[in-house]
Coordinates of C-alpha atoms in Angstrom, one line a residue:
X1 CA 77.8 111.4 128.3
X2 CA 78.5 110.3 125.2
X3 CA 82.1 111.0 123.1
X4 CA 82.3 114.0 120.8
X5 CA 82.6 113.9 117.0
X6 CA 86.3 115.4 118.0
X7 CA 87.3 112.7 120.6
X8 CA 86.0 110.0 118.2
X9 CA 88.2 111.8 115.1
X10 CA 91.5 112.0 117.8
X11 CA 91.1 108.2 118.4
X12 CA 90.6 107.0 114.7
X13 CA 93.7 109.4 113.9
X14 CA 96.0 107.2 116.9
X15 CA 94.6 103.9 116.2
X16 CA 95.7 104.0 112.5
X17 CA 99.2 105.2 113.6
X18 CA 99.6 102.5 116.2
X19 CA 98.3 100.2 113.0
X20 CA 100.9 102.0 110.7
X21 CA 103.7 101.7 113.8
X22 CA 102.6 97.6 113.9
X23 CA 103.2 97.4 109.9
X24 CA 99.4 96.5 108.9
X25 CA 98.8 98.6 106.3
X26 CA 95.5 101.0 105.7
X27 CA 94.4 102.3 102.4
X28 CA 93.4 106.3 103.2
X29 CA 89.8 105.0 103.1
X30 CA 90.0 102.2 105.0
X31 CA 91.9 105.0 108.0
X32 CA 89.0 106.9 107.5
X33 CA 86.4 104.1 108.4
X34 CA 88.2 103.1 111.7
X35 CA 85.4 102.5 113.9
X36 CA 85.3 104.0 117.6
X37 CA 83.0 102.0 120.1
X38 CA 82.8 103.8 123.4
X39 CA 79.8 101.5 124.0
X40 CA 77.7 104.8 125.3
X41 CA 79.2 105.1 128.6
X42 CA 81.3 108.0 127.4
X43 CA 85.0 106.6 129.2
X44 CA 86.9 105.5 125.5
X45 CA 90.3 105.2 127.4
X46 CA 88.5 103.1 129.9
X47 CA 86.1 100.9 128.1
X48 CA 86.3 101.3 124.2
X49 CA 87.5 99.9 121.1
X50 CA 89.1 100.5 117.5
X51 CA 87.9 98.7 114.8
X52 CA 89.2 98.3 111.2
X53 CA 87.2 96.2 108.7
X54 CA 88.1 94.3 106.5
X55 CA 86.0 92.4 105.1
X56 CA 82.3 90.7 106.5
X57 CA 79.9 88.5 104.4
X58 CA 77.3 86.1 105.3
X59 CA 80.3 83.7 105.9
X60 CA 83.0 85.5 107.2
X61 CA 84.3 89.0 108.8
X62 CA 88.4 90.0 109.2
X63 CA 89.2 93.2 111.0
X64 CA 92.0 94.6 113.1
X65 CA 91.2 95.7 116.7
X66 CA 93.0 98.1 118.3
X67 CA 93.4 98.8 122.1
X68 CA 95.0 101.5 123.7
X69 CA 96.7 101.1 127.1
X70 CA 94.1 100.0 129.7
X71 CA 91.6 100.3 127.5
X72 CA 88.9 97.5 128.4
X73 CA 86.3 95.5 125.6
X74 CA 83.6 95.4 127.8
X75 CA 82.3 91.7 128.5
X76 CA 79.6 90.3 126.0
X77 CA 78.7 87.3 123.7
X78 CA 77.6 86.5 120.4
X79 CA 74.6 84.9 120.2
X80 CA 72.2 83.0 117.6
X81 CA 70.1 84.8 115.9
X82 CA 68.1 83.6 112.9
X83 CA 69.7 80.4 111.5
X84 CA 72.8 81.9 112.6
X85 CA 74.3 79.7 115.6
X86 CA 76.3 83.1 116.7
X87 CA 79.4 84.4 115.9
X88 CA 82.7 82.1 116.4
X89 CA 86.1 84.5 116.6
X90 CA 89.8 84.2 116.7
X91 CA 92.1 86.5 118.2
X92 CA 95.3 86.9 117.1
X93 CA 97.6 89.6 118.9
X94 CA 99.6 91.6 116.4
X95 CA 101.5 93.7 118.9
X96 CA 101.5 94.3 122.5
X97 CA 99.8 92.0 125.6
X98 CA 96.1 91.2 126.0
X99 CA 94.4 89.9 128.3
X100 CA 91.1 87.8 127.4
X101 CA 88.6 86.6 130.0
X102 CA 86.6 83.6 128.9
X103 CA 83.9 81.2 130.4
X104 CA 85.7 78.3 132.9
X105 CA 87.7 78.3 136.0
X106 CA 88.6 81.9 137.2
X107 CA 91.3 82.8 137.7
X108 CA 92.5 82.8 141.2
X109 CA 94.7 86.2 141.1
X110 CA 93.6 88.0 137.6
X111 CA 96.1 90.6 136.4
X112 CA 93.3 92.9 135.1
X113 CA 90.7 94.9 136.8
X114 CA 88.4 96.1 134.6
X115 CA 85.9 99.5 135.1
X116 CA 82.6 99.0 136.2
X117 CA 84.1 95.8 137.4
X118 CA 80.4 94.9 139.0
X119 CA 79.7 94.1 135.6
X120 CA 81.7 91.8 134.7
X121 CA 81.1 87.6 135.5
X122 CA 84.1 86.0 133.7
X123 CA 87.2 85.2 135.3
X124 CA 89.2 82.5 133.1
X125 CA 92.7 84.3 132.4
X126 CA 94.3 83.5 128.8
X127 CA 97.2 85.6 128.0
X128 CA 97.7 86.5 124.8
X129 CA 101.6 87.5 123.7
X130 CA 102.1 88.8 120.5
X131 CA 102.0 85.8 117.6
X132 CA 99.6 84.2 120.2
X133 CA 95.7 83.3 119.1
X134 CA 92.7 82.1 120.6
X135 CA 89.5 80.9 118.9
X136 CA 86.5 81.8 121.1
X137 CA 83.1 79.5 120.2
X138 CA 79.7 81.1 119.7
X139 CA 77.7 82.2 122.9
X140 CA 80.6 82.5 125.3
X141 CA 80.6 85.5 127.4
X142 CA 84.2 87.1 126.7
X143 CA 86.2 90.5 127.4
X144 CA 89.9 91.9 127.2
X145 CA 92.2 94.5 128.2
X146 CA 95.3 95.8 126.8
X147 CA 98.4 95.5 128.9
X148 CA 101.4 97.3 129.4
X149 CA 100.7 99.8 126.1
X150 CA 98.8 100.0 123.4
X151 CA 97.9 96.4 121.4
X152 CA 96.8 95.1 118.2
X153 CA 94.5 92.3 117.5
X154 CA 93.5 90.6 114.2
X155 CA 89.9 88.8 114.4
X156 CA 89.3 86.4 112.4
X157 CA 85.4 85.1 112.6
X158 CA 82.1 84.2 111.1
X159 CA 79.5 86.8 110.0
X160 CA 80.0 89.6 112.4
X161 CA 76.7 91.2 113.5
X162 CA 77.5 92.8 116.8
X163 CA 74.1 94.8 117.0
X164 CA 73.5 91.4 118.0
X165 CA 75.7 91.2 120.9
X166 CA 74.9 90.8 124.4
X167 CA 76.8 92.8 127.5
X168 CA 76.5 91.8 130.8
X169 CA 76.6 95.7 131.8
X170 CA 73.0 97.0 131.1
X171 CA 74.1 100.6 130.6
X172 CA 75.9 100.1 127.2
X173 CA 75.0 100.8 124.0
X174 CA 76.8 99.6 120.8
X175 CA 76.9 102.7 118.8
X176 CA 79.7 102.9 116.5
X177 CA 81.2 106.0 115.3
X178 CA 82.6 106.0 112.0
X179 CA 84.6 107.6 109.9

């Protein structure tokens, strides 16, 4: 099942408040073209994501992403495509605690269970406090999870072409819904 217009509307309407709350500024259109990804699987407050765009050229993308509490960006990588070597991406938390999962080591006790946790292969902890950034290289599998209330991310990366993306769970589908 896949989210309503109305669901998507109620969770562009909260992300840009919790933006507004965190002091990053929106123009009106910008509010209105919050994306909601609930990646097809039709559980946003489970496995979903906000995203506010800034900006994304051939060289460079800048958005804010915004997670509510618990809510889960499902695990996936960026990879080549074309002359492209894949998309290379900063996180920066804003406000709140995220926890990223990365290629390396895992993590003997990891603080987050994610759903559909069958899906998920990458166990490397980094926790990211708020003033706290990460820079995550092209082709490396990745996911996060808000913490302890809703949190805000600024991504700073190269060309942003997530129909491109790769998730390790077969059933989702990157279809955004925007304002």
């Amino acid at each position: 099942m896949t989210m309503t217009d109305v669901e998507a509307e109620q969770a562009r309407g909260r992300a840009a408040m919790i933006l507004a709350d965190a002091g990053i500024a929106l123009t009106p259109e910008e509010a209105l073209r919050i994306e909601v990804a609930d990646f097809g699987l039709g559980e946003l407050e489970a496995t979903g994501l906000q995203l506010a765009t800034y900006v994304n050229t051939e060289r460079c993308s800048a958005k804010e992403l915004v997670l509510f509490d618990g809510q889960t960006c499902p695990e996936h990588l960026h990879p080549p495509f074309g002359d492209n070597i894949g998309k290379e991406e900063t996180f920066r938390v804003r406000r709140g605690t995220v926890y990223l999962y990365v290629e390396g080591t895992p993590t003997a006790d990891p603080r987050c269970v994610p759903p559909r946790a069958e899906h998920y292969t990458v166990w490397h902890e980094v926790r990211l406090e708020a003033g706290e950034q990460y820079t995550i290289p092209p082709g490396t599998r990745h996911w996060f999870q808000a913490v302890g209330g809703e949190a805000v991310v600024s991504e700073f990366a190269t060309m942003n072409c997530d129909e491109f993306d790769i998730f390790t769970d077969p059933d989702i589908r990157r279809v955004p819904a925007a304002g």
